[in-house]
Amino acid sequence: DAMVIQNPRYQVTQFGKPVTLSCSQTLNHNVMYWYQQKSSQAPKLLFHYYDKDFNNEADTPDNFQSRRPNTSFCFLDIRSPGLGDAAMYLCATSRGRDAETQYFGPGTRLLVL
Amino acid sequence: RKEVEQDPGPFNVPEGATVAFNCTYSNSASQSFFWYRQDCRKEPKLLMSVYSSGNEDGRFTAQLNRASQYISLLIRDSKLSDSATYLCVVNGNNFNKFYFGSGTKLNVKP
């Protein structure tokens, strides 16, 4: 059974047209993460939530926002996608105690036209 | 300096070979270390955690050297299905924050 679910799996948007990616989890984990991964690069952490506490990375562009309305769901909003935002977006969760393992969703591949 | 550094490879090895990857990390306060496997266009999947005493899971052995700040992954008797990118992951000062290496690509050839 899928534990971290991402929708959609593939998203095509136009330059400048807002897009929202969603992530849900059935693990009841405290921490949820959003990563951006471009081809042949390491996943880059954009932000993470510990419960409702939002932690933004210093180099995450303002164009990227996130919402976590409850434990199970987390959203990534890209307000004005540029061509450089085309990437795989990975959601992950962890229990949040003692730096434990992360569990990844299958990712959403974003294409910007 | 990057938080986590890996040799990108690729490592091209024949089936049955033994191959080893190293990964160095910069934060001496890091407490948790992992190896993840990532197949092309898929999400990373946990291969194994790395413990201070070293650990083994079948053909895979992971070691941690705190003094030199590196971790290693040894794969014995390589299979074609081992072909993937192997990501080294280390936690930061914030225990809930993880740093990824850029991955080492392994190609196992028949």
PDB file of C-alpha atoms in Angstrom:
ATOM      1  CA  ASP A   1       0.000   0.000   0.000  1.00  0.00           C
ATOM      2  CA  ALA A   2       1.307   3.432  -0.926  1.00  0.00           C
ATOM      3  CA  MET A   3       2.367   5.368   2.158  1.00  0.00           C
ATOM      4  CA  VAL A   4       3.365   8.681   0.585  1.00  0.00           C
ATOM      5  CA  ILE A   5       1.217   9.669  -2.361  1.00  0.00           C
ATOM      6  CA  GLN A   6       1.869  12.485  -4.761  1.00  0.00           C
ATOM      7  CA  ASN A   7      -0.519  13.945  -7.285  1.00  0.00           C
ATOM      8  CA  PRO A   8      -0.326  14.440 -10.098  1.00  0.00           C
ATOM      9  CA  ARG A   9       2.575  12.247 -11.222  1.00  0.00           C
ATOM     10  CA  TYR A  10       3.114  14.471 -14.251  1.00  0.00           C
ATOM     11  CA  GLN A  11       2.201  18.124 -14.528  1.00  0.00           C
ATOM     12  CA  VAL A  12       2.524  20.371 -17.556  1.00  0.00           C
ATOM     13  CA  THR A  13       2.069  24.081 -17.031  1.00  0.00           C
ATOM     14  CA  GLN A  14       2.710  27.237 -18.939  1.00  0.00           C
ATOM     15  CA  PHE A  15       5.333  29.800 -18.121  1.00  0.00           C
ATOM     16  CA  GLY A  16       3.933  32.002 -15.347  1.00  0.00           C
ATOM     17  CA  LYS A  17       0.799  29.927 -14.725  1.00  0.00           C
ATOM     18  CA  PRO A  18       0.450  28.953 -11.046  1.00  0.00           C
ATOM     19  CA  VAL A  19       0.558  25.286 -10.234  1.00  0.00           C
ATOM     20  CA  THR A  20      -0.077  23.254  -7.073  1.00  0.00           C
ATOM     21  CA  LEU A  21       1.418  19.871  -6.328  1.00  0.00           C
ATOM     22  CA  SER A  22      -0.008  17.727  -3.579  1.00  0.00           C
ATOM     23  CA  CYS A  23       1.354  15.146  -1.181  1.00  0.00           C
ATOM     24  CA  SER A  24      -0.468  12.959   1.299  1.00  0.00           C
ATOM     25  CA  GLN A  25       0.771  10.384   3.777  1.00  0.00           C
ATOM     26  CA  THR A  26      -0.784   7.507   5.688  1.00  0.00           C
ATOM     27  CA  LEU A  27       2.126   7.142   8.100  1.00  0.00           C
ATOM     28  CA  ASN A  28       1.019   9.822  10.573  1.00  0.00           C
ATOM     29  CA  HIS A  29       4.543  11.236  10.475  1.00  0.00           C
ATOM     30  CA  ASN A  30       5.302  14.582  12.071  1.00  0.00           C
ATOM     31  CA  VAL A  31       7.664  15.869   9.407  1.00  0.00           C
ATOM     32  CA  MET A  32       6.936  16.463   5.751  1.00  0.00           C
ATOM     33  CA  TYR A  33       9.514  17.661   3.221  1.00  0.00           C
ATOM     34  CA  TRP A  34       9.535  19.061  -0.286  1.00  0.00           C
ATOM     35  CA  TYR A  35      12.586  18.506  -2.466  1.00  0.00           C
ATOM     36  CA  GLN A  36      13.379  19.649  -5.975  1.00  0.00           C
ATOM     37  CA  GLN A  37      15.534  17.338  -8.071  1.00  0.00           C
ATOM     38  CA  LYS A  38      16.924  18.192 -11.475  1.00  0.00           C
ATOM     39  CA  SER A  39      18.551  15.712 -13.798  1.00  0.00           C
ATOM     40  CA  SER A  40      21.766  14.169 -12.433  1.00  0.00           C
ATOM     41  CA  GLN A  41      21.634  16.365  -9.338  1.00  0.00           C
ATOM     42  CA  ALA A  42      21.020  15.718  -5.667  1.00  0.00           C
ATOM     43  CA  PRO A  43      17.546  16.354  -4.284  1.00  0.00           C
ATOM     44  CA  LYS A  44      17.512  19.933  -3.006  1.00  0.00           C
ATOM     45  CA  LEU A  45      15.459  20.661   0.095  1.00  0.00           C
ATOM     46  CA  LEU A  46      12.998  23.499  -0.440  1.00  0.00           C
ATOM     47  CA  PHE A  47      11.278  23.448   2.970  1.00  0.00           C
ATOM     48  CA  HIS A  48       9.946  21.151   5.621  1.00  0.00           C
ATOM     49  CA  TYR A  49       7.232  21.132   8.265  1.00  0.00           C
ATOM     50  CA  TYR A  50       7.593  19.743  11.748  1.00  0.00           C
ATOM     51  CA  ASP A  51       3.915  19.449  12.601  1.00  0.00           C
ATOM     52  CA  LYS A  52       2.711  22.962  11.791  1.00  0.00           C
ATOM     53  CA  ASP A  53       6.110  24.612  12.158  1.00  0.00           C
ATOM     54  CA  PHE A  54       7.311  25.716   8.745  1.00  0.00           C
ATOM     55  CA  ASN A  55      11.049  25.700   8.001  1.00  0.00           C
ATOM     56  CA  ASN A  56      12.094  27.433   4.829  1.00  0.00           C
ATOM     57  CA  GLU A  57      15.537  26.994   3.298  1.00  0.00           C
ATOM     58  CA  ALA A  58      17.383  30.284   2.895  1.00  0.00           C
ATOM     59  CA  ASP A  59      17.908  29.777  -0.819  1.00  0.00           C
ATOM     60  CA  THR A  60      14.369  28.677  -1.676  1.00  0.00           C
ATOM     61  CA  PRO A  61      12.924  31.262  -4.070  1.00  0.00           C
ATOM     62  CA  ASP A  62       9.872  33.238  -2.948  1.00  0.00           C
ATOM     63  CA  ASN A  63       8.106  31.775  -5.947  1.00  0.00           C
ATOM     64  CA  PHE A  64       7.755  28.542  -3.959  1.00  0.00           C
ATOM     65  CA  GLN A  65       5.232  28.370  -1.148  1.00  0.00           C
ATOM     66  CA  SER A  66       3.847  25.536   0.909  1.00  0.00           C
ATOM     67  CA  ARG A  67       0.781  24.711   2.977  1.00  0.00           C
ATOM     68  CA  ARG A  68       0.131  21.940   5.442  1.00  0.00           C
ATOM     69  CA  PRO A  69      -3.535  22.062   6.420  1.00  0.00           C
ATOM     70  CA  ASN A  70      -3.346  18.885   8.508  1.00  0.00           C
ATOM     71  CA  THR A  71      -0.981  16.033   9.397  1.00  0.00           C
ATOM     72  CA  SER A  72      -1.757  14.050   6.279  1.00  0.00           C
ATOM     73  CA  PHE A  73      -1.526  16.633   3.530  1.00  0.00           C
ATOM     74  CA  CYS A  74       1.093  19.056   2.289  1.00  0.00           C
ATOM     75  CA  PHE A  75       0.995  21.237  -0.832  1.00  0.00           C
ATOM     76  CA  LEU A  76       3.663  22.912  -2.912  1.00  0.00           C
ATOM     77  CA  ASP A  77       2.530  26.056  -4.717  1.00  0.00           C
ATOM     78  CA  ILE A  78       4.646  27.510  -7.492  1.00  0.00           C
ATOM     79  CA  ARG A  79       3.246  30.967  -8.058  1.00  0.00           C
ATOM     80  CA  SER A  80       4.847  31.835 -11.375  1.00  0.00           C
ATOM     81  CA  PRO A  81       6.716  28.871 -12.817  1.00  0.00           C
ATOM     82  CA  GLY A  82       9.726  29.617 -14.947  1.00  0.00           C
ATOM     83  CA  LEU A  83      11.514  27.325 -17.367  1.00  0.00           C
ATOM     84  CA  GLY A  84      14.149  26.720 -14.689  1.00  0.00           C
ATOM     85  CA  ASP A  85      11.536  25.240 -12.360  1.00  0.00           C
ATOM     86  CA  ALA A  86      11.073  22.192 -14.547  1.00  0.00           C
ATOM     87  CA  ALA A  87      12.179  19.316 -12.337  1.00  0.00           C
ATOM     88  CA  MET A  88      11.044  16.331 -10.313  1.00  0.00           C
ATOM     89  CA  TYR A  89       9.402  17.408  -7.054  1.00  0.00           C
ATOM     90  CA  LEU A  90       9.708  14.872  -4.282  1.00  0.00           C
ATOM     91  CA  CYS A  91       7.691  14.782  -1.095  1.00  0.00           C
ATOM     92  CA  ALA A  92       9.061  12.872   1.868  1.00  0.00           C
ATOM     93  CA  THR A  93       8.059  12.197   5.460  1.00  0.00           C
ATOM     94  CA  SER A  94       9.763  11.152   8.656  1.00  0.00           C
ATOM     95  CA  ARG A  95       8.599  10.522  12.195  1.00  0.00           C
ATOM     96  CA  GLY A  96      10.704  13.411  13.408  1.00  0.00           C
ATOM     97  CA  ARG A  97      12.445  11.726  16.322  1.00  0.00           C
ATOM     98  CA  ASP A  98      16.195  11.147  16.298  1.00  0.00           C
ATOM     99  CA  ALA A  99      16.765  11.894  12.623  1.00  0.00           C
ATOM    100  CA  GLU A 100      15.091   8.765  11.373  1.00  0.00           C
ATOM    101  CA  THR A 101      14.608   7.474   7.878  1.00  0.00           C
ATOM    102  CA  GLN A 102      12.712   9.473   5.300  1.00  0.00           C
ATOM    103  CA  TYR A 103      10.037   7.888   3.140  1.00  0.00           C
ATOM    104  CA  PHE A 104       9.626   9.322  -0.319  1.00  0.00           C
ATOM    105  CA  GLY A 105       6.626   9.614  -2.553  1.00  0.00           C
ATOM    106  CA  PRO A 106       6.962   8.733  -6.251  1.00  0.00           C
ATOM    107  CA  GLY A 107       7.445  12.376  -7.213  1.00  0.00           C
ATOM    108  CA  THR A 108       5.734  14.793  -9.565  1.00  0.00           C
ATOM    109  CA  ARG A 109       7.551  15.588 -12.774  1.00  0.00           C
ATOM    110  CA  LEU A 110       6.872  19.203 -13.736  1.00  0.00           C
ATOM    111  CA  LEU A 111       7.257  20.474 -17.266  1.00  0.00           C
ATOM    112  CA  VAL A 112       7.039  24.202 -17.956  1.00  0.00           C
ATOM    113  CA  LEU A 113       6.235  25.280 -21.503  1.00  0.00           C
TER     114      LEU A 113
ATOM    115  CA  ARG B   1      32.294  23.188   0.726  1.00  0.00           C
ATOM    116  CA  LYS B   2      29.311  20.915   0.079  1.00  0.00           C
ATOM    117  CA  GLU B   3      27.727  19.175   3.054  1.00  0.00           C
ATOM    118  CA  VAL B   4      28.001  15.777   1.385  1.00  0.00           C
ATOM    119  CA  GLU B   5      30.283  14.809  -1.478  1.00  0.00           C
ATOM    120  CA  GLN B   6      30.336  11.710  -3.622  1.00  0.00           C
ATOM    121  CA  ASP B   7      32.225  10.569  -6.687  1.00  0.00           C
ATOM    122  CA  PRO B   8      29.598  10.780  -9.451  1.00  0.00           C
ATOM    123  CA  GLY B   9      31.057   7.833 -11.353  1.00  0.00           C
ATOM    124  CA  PRO B  10      29.872   6.087 -13.387  1.00  0.00           C
ATOM    125  CA  PHE B  11      31.295   2.881 -12.039  1.00  0.00           C
ATOM    126  CA  ASN B  12      31.086   0.289 -14.813  1.00  0.00           C
ATOM    127  CA  VAL B  13      31.583  -3.217 -13.429  1.00  0.00           C
ATOM    128  CA  PRO B  14      30.910  -6.772 -14.649  1.00  0.00           C
ATOM    129  CA  GLU B  15      28.372  -8.998 -12.981  1.00  0.00           C
ATOM    130  CA  GLY B  16      29.815 -10.680  -9.921  1.00  0.00           C
ATOM    131  CA  ALA B  17      32.287  -7.905  -9.183  1.00  0.00           C
ATOM    132  CA  THR B  18      32.730  -6.209  -5.842  1.00  0.00           C
ATOM    133  CA  VAL B  19      32.396  -2.435  -5.897  1.00  0.00           C
ATOM    134  CA  ALA B  20      32.806   0.192  -3.185  1.00  0.00           C
ATOM    135  CA  PHE B  21      31.624   3.786  -2.933  1.00  0.00           C
ATOM    136  CA  ASN B  22      32.729   6.422  -0.482  1.00  0.00           C
ATOM    137  CA  CYS B  23      30.997   9.568   0.640  1.00  0.00           C
ATOM    138  CA  THR B  24      32.441  12.387   2.753  1.00  0.00           C
ATOM    139  CA  TYR B  25      30.473  14.758   4.965  1.00  0.00           C
ATOM    140  CA  SER B  26      31.460  18.105   6.422  1.00  0.00           C
ATOM    141  CA  ASN B  27      29.427  18.385   9.637  1.00  0.00           C
ATOM    142  CA  SER B  28      31.140  16.576  12.478  1.00  0.00           C
ATOM    143  CA  ALA B  29      27.922  16.839  14.524  1.00  0.00           C
ATOM    144  CA  SER B  30      25.965  14.651  12.097  1.00  0.00           C
ATOM    145  CA  GLN B  31      24.402  11.646  13.790  1.00  0.00           C
ATOM    146  CA  SER B  32      22.464   9.787  11.133  1.00  0.00           C
ATOM    147  CA  PHE B  33      23.735   8.358   7.895  1.00  0.00           C
ATOM    148  CA  PHE B  34      21.971   6.523   5.125  1.00  0.00           C
ATOM    149  CA  TRP B  35      22.449   5.049   1.701  1.00  0.00           C
ATOM    150  CA  TYR B  36      19.541   5.416  -0.694  1.00  0.00           C
ATOM    151  CA  ARG B  37      19.160   3.877  -4.106  1.00  0.00           C
ATOM    152  CA  GLN B  38      17.544   5.817  -6.931  1.00  0.00           C
ATOM    153  CA  ASP B  39      16.552   4.295 -10.254  1.00  0.00           C
ATOM    154  CA  CYS B  40      16.220   6.486 -13.314  1.00  0.00           C
ATOM    155  CA  ARG B  41      13.229   8.834 -13.030  1.00  0.00           C
ATOM    156  CA  LYS B  42      12.097   7.228  -9.756  1.00  0.00           C
ATOM    157  CA  GLU B  43      12.125   8.340  -6.151  1.00  0.00           C
ATOM    158  CA  PRO B  44      14.987   7.531  -3.774  1.00  0.00           C
ATOM    159  CA  LYS B  45      14.466   4.369  -1.744  1.00  0.00           C
ATOM    160  CA  LEU B  46      16.234   3.526   1.466  1.00  0.00           C
ATOM    161  CA  LEU B  47      18.923   0.916   0.963  1.00  0.00           C
ATOM    162  CA  MET B  48      20.322   0.909   4.469  1.00  0.00           C
ATOM    163  CA  SER B  49      21.071   3.031   7.485  1.00  0.00           C
ATOM    164  CA  VAL B  50      24.704   3.255   8.516  1.00  0.00           C
ATOM    165  CA  TYR B  51      25.554   2.555  12.141  1.00  0.00           C
ATOM    166  CA  SER B  52      28.740   3.327  14.026  1.00  0.00           C
ATOM    167  CA  SER B  53      29.569  -0.344  14.300  1.00  0.00           C
ATOM    168  CA  GLY B  54      29.010  -0.942  10.609  1.00  0.00           C
ATOM    169  CA  ASN B  55      26.207  -3.063   9.280  1.00  0.00           C
ATOM    170  CA  GLU B  56      25.592  -5.680   6.666  1.00  0.00           C
ATOM    171  CA  ASP B  57      22.489  -6.642   4.727  1.00  0.00           C
ATOM    172  CA  GLY B  58      23.069  -9.557   2.398  1.00  0.00           C
ATOM    173  CA  ARG B  59      25.507  -8.448  -0.281  1.00  0.00           C
ATOM    174  CA  PHE B  60      25.632  -4.878   1.026  1.00  0.00           C
ATOM    175  CA  THR B  61      27.928  -3.611   3.766  1.00  0.00           C
ATOM    176  CA  ALA B  62      28.002  -0.058   5.103  1.00  0.00           C
ATOM    177  CA  GLN B  63      30.722   1.454   7.250  1.00  0.00           C
ATOM    178  CA  LEU B  64      31.074   4.752   9.086  1.00  0.00           C
ATOM    179  CA  ASN B  65      34.390   6.415   9.861  1.00  0.00           C
ATOM    180  CA  ARG B  66      33.705   9.355  12.168  1.00  0.00           C
ATOM    181  CA  ALA B  67      37.328  10.376  12.519  1.00  0.00           C
ATOM    182  CA  SER B  68      37.704  10.897   8.785  1.00  0.00           C
ATOM    183  CA  GLN B  69      34.042  11.828   8.277  1.00  0.00           C
ATOM    184  CA  TYR B  70      33.181   9.394   5.566  1.00  0.00           C
ATOM    185  CA  ILE B  71      30.808   6.529   4.995  1.00  0.00           C
ATOM    186  CA  SER B  72      31.207   3.683   2.577  1.00  0.00           C
ATOM    187  CA  LEU B  73      29.045   1.172   0.780  1.00  0.00           C
ATOM    188  CA  LEU B  74      30.388  -2.153  -0.413  1.00  0.00           C
ATOM    189  CA  ILE B  75      28.401  -4.284  -2.861  1.00  0.00           C
ATOM    190  CA  ARG B  76      29.548  -7.860  -3.322  1.00  0.00           C
ATOM    191  CA  ASP B  77      28.618 -10.180  -6.196  1.00  0.00           C
ATOM    192  CA  SER B  78      27.061  -7.353  -8.225  1.00  0.00           C
ATOM    193  CA  LYS B  79      23.840  -8.105 -10.078  1.00  0.00           C
ATOM    194  CA  LEU B  80      22.470  -6.415 -13.181  1.00  0.00           C
ATOM    195  CA  SER B  81      19.619  -5.196 -10.996  1.00  0.00           C
ATOM    196  CA  ASP B  82      22.074  -3.261  -8.812  1.00  0.00           C
ATOM    197  CA  SER B  83      22.488  -0.739 -11.636  1.00  0.00           C
ATOM    198  CA  ALA B  84      21.231   2.539 -10.188  1.00  0.00           C
ATOM    199  CA  THR B  85      22.411   5.763  -8.596  1.00  0.00           C
ATOM    200  CA  TYR B  86      23.412   5.470  -4.945  1.00  0.00           C
ATOM    201  CA  LEU B  87      22.794   8.533  -2.801  1.00  0.00           C
ATOM    202  CA  CYS B  88      24.595   9.243   0.441  1.00  0.00           C
ATOM    203  CA  VAL B  89      22.425  11.088   2.988  1.00  0.00           C
ATOM    204  CA  VAL B  90      23.528  12.733   6.221  1.00  0.00           C
ATOM    205  CA  ASN B  91      21.550  14.713   8.764  1.00  0.00           C
ATOM    206  CA  GLY B  92      22.458  18.260   9.747  1.00  0.00           C
ATOM    207  CA  ASN B  93      22.474  20.241  12.996  1.00  0.00           C
ATOM    208  CA  ASN B  94      18.696  20.232  12.765  1.00  0.00           C
ATOM    209  CA  PHE B  95      18.093  16.524  13.163  1.00  0.00           C
ATOM    210  CA  ASN B  96      15.103  16.670  10.857  1.00  0.00           C
ATOM    211  CA  LYS B  97      17.106  18.150   8.021  1.00  0.00           C
ATOM    212  CA  PHE B  98      18.990  15.890   5.650  1.00  0.00           C
ATOM    213  CA  TYR B  99      21.690  16.586   3.107  1.00  0.00           C
ATOM    214  CA  PHE B 100      22.038  14.508  -0.026  1.00  0.00           C
ATOM    215  CA  GLY B 101      25.105  13.772  -2.055  1.00  0.00           C
ATOM    216  CA  SER B 102      24.704  14.079  -5.799  1.00  0.00           C
ATOM    217  CA  GLY B 103      24.899  10.308  -6.138  1.00  0.00           C
ATOM    218  CA  THR B 104      27.228   7.711  -7.558  1.00  0.00           C
ATOM    219  CA  LYS B 105      26.055   5.967 -10.690  1.00  0.00           C
ATOM    220  CA  LEU B 106      26.650   2.217 -10.937  1.00  0.00           C
ATOM    221  CA  ASN B 107      26.338   0.264 -14.175  1.00  0.00           C
ATOM    222  CA  VAL B 108      26.607  -3.503 -13.840  1.00  0.00           C
ATOM    223  CA  LYS B 109      27.305  -5.146 -17.208  1.00  0.00           C
ATOM    224  CA  PRO B 110      26.636  -8.753 -18.242  1.00  0.00           C
TER     225      PRO B 110
END
